[in-house]
XYZ file of N, CA and C in Angstrom:
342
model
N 4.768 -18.531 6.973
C 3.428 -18.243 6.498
C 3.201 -19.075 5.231
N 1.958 -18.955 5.216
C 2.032 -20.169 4.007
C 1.749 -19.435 2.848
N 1.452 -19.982 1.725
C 1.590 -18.986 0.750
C -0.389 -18.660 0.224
N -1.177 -19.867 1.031
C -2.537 -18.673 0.486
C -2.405 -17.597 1.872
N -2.016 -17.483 2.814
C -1.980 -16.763 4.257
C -1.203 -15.490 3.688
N -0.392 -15.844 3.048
C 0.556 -14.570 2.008
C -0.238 -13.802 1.012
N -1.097 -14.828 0.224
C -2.023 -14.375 -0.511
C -3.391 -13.753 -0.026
N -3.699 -13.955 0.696
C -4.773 -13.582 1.501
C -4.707 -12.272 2.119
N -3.290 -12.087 3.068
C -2.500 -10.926 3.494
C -1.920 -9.749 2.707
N -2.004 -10.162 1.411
C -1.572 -9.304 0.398
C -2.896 -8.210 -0.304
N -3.656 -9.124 -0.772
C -4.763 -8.821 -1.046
C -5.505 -8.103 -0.611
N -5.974 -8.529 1.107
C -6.698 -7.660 1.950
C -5.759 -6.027 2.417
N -4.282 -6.000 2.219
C -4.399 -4.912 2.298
C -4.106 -3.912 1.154
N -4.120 -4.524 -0.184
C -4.694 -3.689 -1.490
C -5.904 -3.383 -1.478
N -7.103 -4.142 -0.904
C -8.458 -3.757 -1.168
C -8.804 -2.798 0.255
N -7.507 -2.959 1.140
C -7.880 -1.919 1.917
C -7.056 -0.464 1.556
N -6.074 0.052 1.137
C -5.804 1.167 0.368
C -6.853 1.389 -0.662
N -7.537 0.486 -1.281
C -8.458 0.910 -2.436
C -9.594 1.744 -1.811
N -10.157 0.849 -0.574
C -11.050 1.476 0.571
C -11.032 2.883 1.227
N -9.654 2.698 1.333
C -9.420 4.476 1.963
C -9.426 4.974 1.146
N -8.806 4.776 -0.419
C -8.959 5.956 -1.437
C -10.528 6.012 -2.114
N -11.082 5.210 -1.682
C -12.598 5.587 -2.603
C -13.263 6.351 -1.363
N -13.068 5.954 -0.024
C -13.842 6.756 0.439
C -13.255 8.364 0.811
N -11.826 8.730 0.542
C -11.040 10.017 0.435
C -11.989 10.569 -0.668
N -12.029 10.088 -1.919
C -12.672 10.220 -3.040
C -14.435 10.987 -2.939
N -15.074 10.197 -2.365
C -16.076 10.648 -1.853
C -16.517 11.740 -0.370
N -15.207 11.615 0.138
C -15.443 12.903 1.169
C -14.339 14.110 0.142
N -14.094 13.839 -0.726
C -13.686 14.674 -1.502
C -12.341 15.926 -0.724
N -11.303 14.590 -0.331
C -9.917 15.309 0.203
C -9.129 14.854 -0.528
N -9.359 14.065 -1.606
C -7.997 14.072 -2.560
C -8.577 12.754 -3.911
N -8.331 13.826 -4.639
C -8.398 13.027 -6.229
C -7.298 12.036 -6.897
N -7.290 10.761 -5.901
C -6.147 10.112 -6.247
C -7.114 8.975 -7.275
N -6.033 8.383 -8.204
C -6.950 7.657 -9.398
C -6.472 6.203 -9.022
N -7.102 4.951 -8.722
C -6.296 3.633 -8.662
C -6.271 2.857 -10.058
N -6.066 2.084 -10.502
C -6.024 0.779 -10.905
C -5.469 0.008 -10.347
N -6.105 -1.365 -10.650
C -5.568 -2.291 -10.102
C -5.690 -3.944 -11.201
N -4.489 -4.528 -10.894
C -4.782 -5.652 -12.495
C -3.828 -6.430 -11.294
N -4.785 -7.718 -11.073
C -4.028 -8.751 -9.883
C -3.695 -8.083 -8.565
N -2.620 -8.226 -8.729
C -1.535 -7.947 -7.540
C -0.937 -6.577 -7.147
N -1.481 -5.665 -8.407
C -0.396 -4.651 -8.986
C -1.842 -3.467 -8.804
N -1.469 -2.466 -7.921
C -2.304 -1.562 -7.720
C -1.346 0.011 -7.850
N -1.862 0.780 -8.955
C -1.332 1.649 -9.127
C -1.913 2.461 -8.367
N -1.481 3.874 -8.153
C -2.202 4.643 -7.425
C -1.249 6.367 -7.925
N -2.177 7.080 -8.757
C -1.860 8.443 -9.746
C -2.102 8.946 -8.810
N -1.810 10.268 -8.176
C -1.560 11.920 -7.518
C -1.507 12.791 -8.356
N -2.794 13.588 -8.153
C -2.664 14.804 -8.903
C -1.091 15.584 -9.046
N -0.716 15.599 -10.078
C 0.096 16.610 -11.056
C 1.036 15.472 -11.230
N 0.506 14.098 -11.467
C 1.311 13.194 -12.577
C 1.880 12.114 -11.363
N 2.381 12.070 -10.555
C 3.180 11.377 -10.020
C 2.199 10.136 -9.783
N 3.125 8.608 -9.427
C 2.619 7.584 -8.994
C 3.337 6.984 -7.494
N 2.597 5.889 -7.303
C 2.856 4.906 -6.246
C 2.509 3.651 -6.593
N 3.313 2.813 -6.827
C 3.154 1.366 -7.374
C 3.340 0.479 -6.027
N 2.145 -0.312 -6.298
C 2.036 -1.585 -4.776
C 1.930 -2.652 -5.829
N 3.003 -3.459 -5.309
C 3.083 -4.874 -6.082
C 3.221 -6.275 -5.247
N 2.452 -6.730 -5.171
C 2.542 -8.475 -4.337
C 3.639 -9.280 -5.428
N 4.307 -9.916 -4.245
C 5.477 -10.556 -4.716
C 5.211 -11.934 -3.970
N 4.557 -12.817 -4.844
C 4.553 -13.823 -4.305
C 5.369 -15.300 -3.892
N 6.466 -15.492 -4.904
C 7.639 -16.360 -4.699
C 8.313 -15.301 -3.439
N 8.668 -14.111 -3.392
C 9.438 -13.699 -2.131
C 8.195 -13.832 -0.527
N 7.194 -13.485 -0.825
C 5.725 -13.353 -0.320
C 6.030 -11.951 0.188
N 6.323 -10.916 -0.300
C 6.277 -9.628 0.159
C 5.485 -8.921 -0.459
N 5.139 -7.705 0.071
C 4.805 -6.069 -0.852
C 6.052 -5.526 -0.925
N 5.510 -5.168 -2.483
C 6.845 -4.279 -2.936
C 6.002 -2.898 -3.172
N 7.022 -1.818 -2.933
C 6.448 -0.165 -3.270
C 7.267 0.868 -3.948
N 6.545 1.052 -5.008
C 7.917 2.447 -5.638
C 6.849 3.376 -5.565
N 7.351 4.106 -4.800
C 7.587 5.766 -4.753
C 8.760 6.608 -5.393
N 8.616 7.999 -5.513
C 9.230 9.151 -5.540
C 10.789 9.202 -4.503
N 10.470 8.403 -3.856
C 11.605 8.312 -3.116
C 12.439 6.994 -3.324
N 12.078 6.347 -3.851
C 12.666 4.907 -3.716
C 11.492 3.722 -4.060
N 12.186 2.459 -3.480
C 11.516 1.526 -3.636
C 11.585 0.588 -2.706
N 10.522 0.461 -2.289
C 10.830 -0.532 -0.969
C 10.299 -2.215 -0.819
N 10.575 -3.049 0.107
C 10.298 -4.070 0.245
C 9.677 -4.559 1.652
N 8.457 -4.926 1.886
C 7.758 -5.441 2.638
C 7.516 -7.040 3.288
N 8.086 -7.471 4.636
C 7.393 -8.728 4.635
C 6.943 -8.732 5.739
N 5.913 -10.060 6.151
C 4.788 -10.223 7.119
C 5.580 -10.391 8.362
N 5.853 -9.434 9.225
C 6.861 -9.871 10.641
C 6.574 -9.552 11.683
N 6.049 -10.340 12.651
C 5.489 -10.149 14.067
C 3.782 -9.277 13.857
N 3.044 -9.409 12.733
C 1.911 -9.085 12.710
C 1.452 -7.873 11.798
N 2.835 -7.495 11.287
C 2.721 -6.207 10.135
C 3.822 -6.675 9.006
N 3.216 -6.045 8.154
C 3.963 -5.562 6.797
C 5.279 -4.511 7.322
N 6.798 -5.622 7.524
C 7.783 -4.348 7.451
C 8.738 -4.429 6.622
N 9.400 -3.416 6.698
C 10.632 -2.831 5.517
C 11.737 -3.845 6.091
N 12.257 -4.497 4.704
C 13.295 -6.133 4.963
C 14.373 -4.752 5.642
N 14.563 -3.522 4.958
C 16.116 -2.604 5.163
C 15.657 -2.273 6.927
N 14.917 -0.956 6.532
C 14.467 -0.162 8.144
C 13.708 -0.698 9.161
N 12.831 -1.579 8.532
C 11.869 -2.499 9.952
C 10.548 -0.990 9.916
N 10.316 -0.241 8.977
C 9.371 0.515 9.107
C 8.031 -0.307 8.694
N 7.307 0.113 9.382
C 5.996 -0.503 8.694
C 4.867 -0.233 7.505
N 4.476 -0.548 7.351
C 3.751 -0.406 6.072
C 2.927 0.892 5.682
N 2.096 0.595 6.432
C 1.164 1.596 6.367
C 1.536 3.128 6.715
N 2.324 3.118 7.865
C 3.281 4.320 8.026
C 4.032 5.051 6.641
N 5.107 4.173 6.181
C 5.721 4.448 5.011
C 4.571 4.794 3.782
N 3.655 3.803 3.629
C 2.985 4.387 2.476
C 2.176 5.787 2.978
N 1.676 6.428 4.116
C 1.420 7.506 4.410
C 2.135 8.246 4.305
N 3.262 8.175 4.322
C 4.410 8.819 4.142
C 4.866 9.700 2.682
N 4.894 8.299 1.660
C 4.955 8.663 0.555
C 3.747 9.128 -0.516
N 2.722 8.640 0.595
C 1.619 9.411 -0.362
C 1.370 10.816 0.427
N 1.553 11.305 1.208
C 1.305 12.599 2.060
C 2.681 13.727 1.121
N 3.715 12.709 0.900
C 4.431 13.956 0.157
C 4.168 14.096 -1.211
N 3.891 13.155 -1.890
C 3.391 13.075 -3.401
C 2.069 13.915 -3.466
N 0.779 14.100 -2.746
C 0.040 14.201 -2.497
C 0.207 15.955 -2.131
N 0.754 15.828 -1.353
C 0.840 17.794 -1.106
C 0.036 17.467 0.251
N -0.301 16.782 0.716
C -1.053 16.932 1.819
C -1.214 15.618 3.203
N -1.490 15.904 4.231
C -1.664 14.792 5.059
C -2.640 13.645 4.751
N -2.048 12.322 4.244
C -2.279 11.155 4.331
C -2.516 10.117 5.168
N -3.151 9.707 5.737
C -3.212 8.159 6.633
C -3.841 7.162 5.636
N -2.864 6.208 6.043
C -2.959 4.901 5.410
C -3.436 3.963 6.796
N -3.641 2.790 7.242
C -4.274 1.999 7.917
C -4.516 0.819 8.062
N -3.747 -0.081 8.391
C -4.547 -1.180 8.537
C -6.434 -1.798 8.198
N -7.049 -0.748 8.820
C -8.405 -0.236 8.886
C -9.131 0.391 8.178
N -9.831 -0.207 7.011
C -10.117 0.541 5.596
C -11.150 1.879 6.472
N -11.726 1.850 7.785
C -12.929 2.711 7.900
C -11.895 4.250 9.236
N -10.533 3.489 9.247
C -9.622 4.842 10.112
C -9.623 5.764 9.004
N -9.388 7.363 9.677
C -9.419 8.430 9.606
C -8.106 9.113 8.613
């Protein structure tokens, strides 16, 4: 992949987590807070906890710390997966935001899925 295709791929799916959380926000199922500065999109859960999404562009991955760990993401056969488990992206971050969260999460490819 090349590296704006990395950049491009990175990007679109920070502004798509931003998407699902503003519109969670406005159907009013969960008060999660973002920032975002570049690459680096934080994401607060009520009663303190975080989730850090970081573009890594010399490796060209997403990186993610959670409550559980910290993981590593690269572009393989058409998704974002885990270099360790081969889990995918969006799965895992539903994952870790559904337990941080207290509640059921979907994350998405698809800023307008459910």
């Amino acid at each position: 992949m090349t590296d704006a295709e990395y950049t491009r791929r990175a990007h679109a799916a920070l502004a798509t987590i931003e998407a699902t959380i503003d519109r969670w926000l406005d159907d009013d199922v969960i008060d999660i807070d973002t920032h975002r500065t570049g690459g680096l999109l934080e994401l607060s859960f009520p009663g303190g906890s975080k989730i850090i999404l970081n573009t890594q562009p010399p490796l060209q991955e997403l990186w993610m710390a959670a409550r559980a760990g910290g993981f590593h993401y690269r572009w393989v056969n058409g998704a974002w997966r885990d270099g360790r488990s081969g889990d995918e992206f969006y799965a895992a971050l539903s994952a870790q935001a559904s337990a941080q969260g207290g509640q059921a999460l979907v994350f998405t490819a698809q800023s307008n899925a459910a």
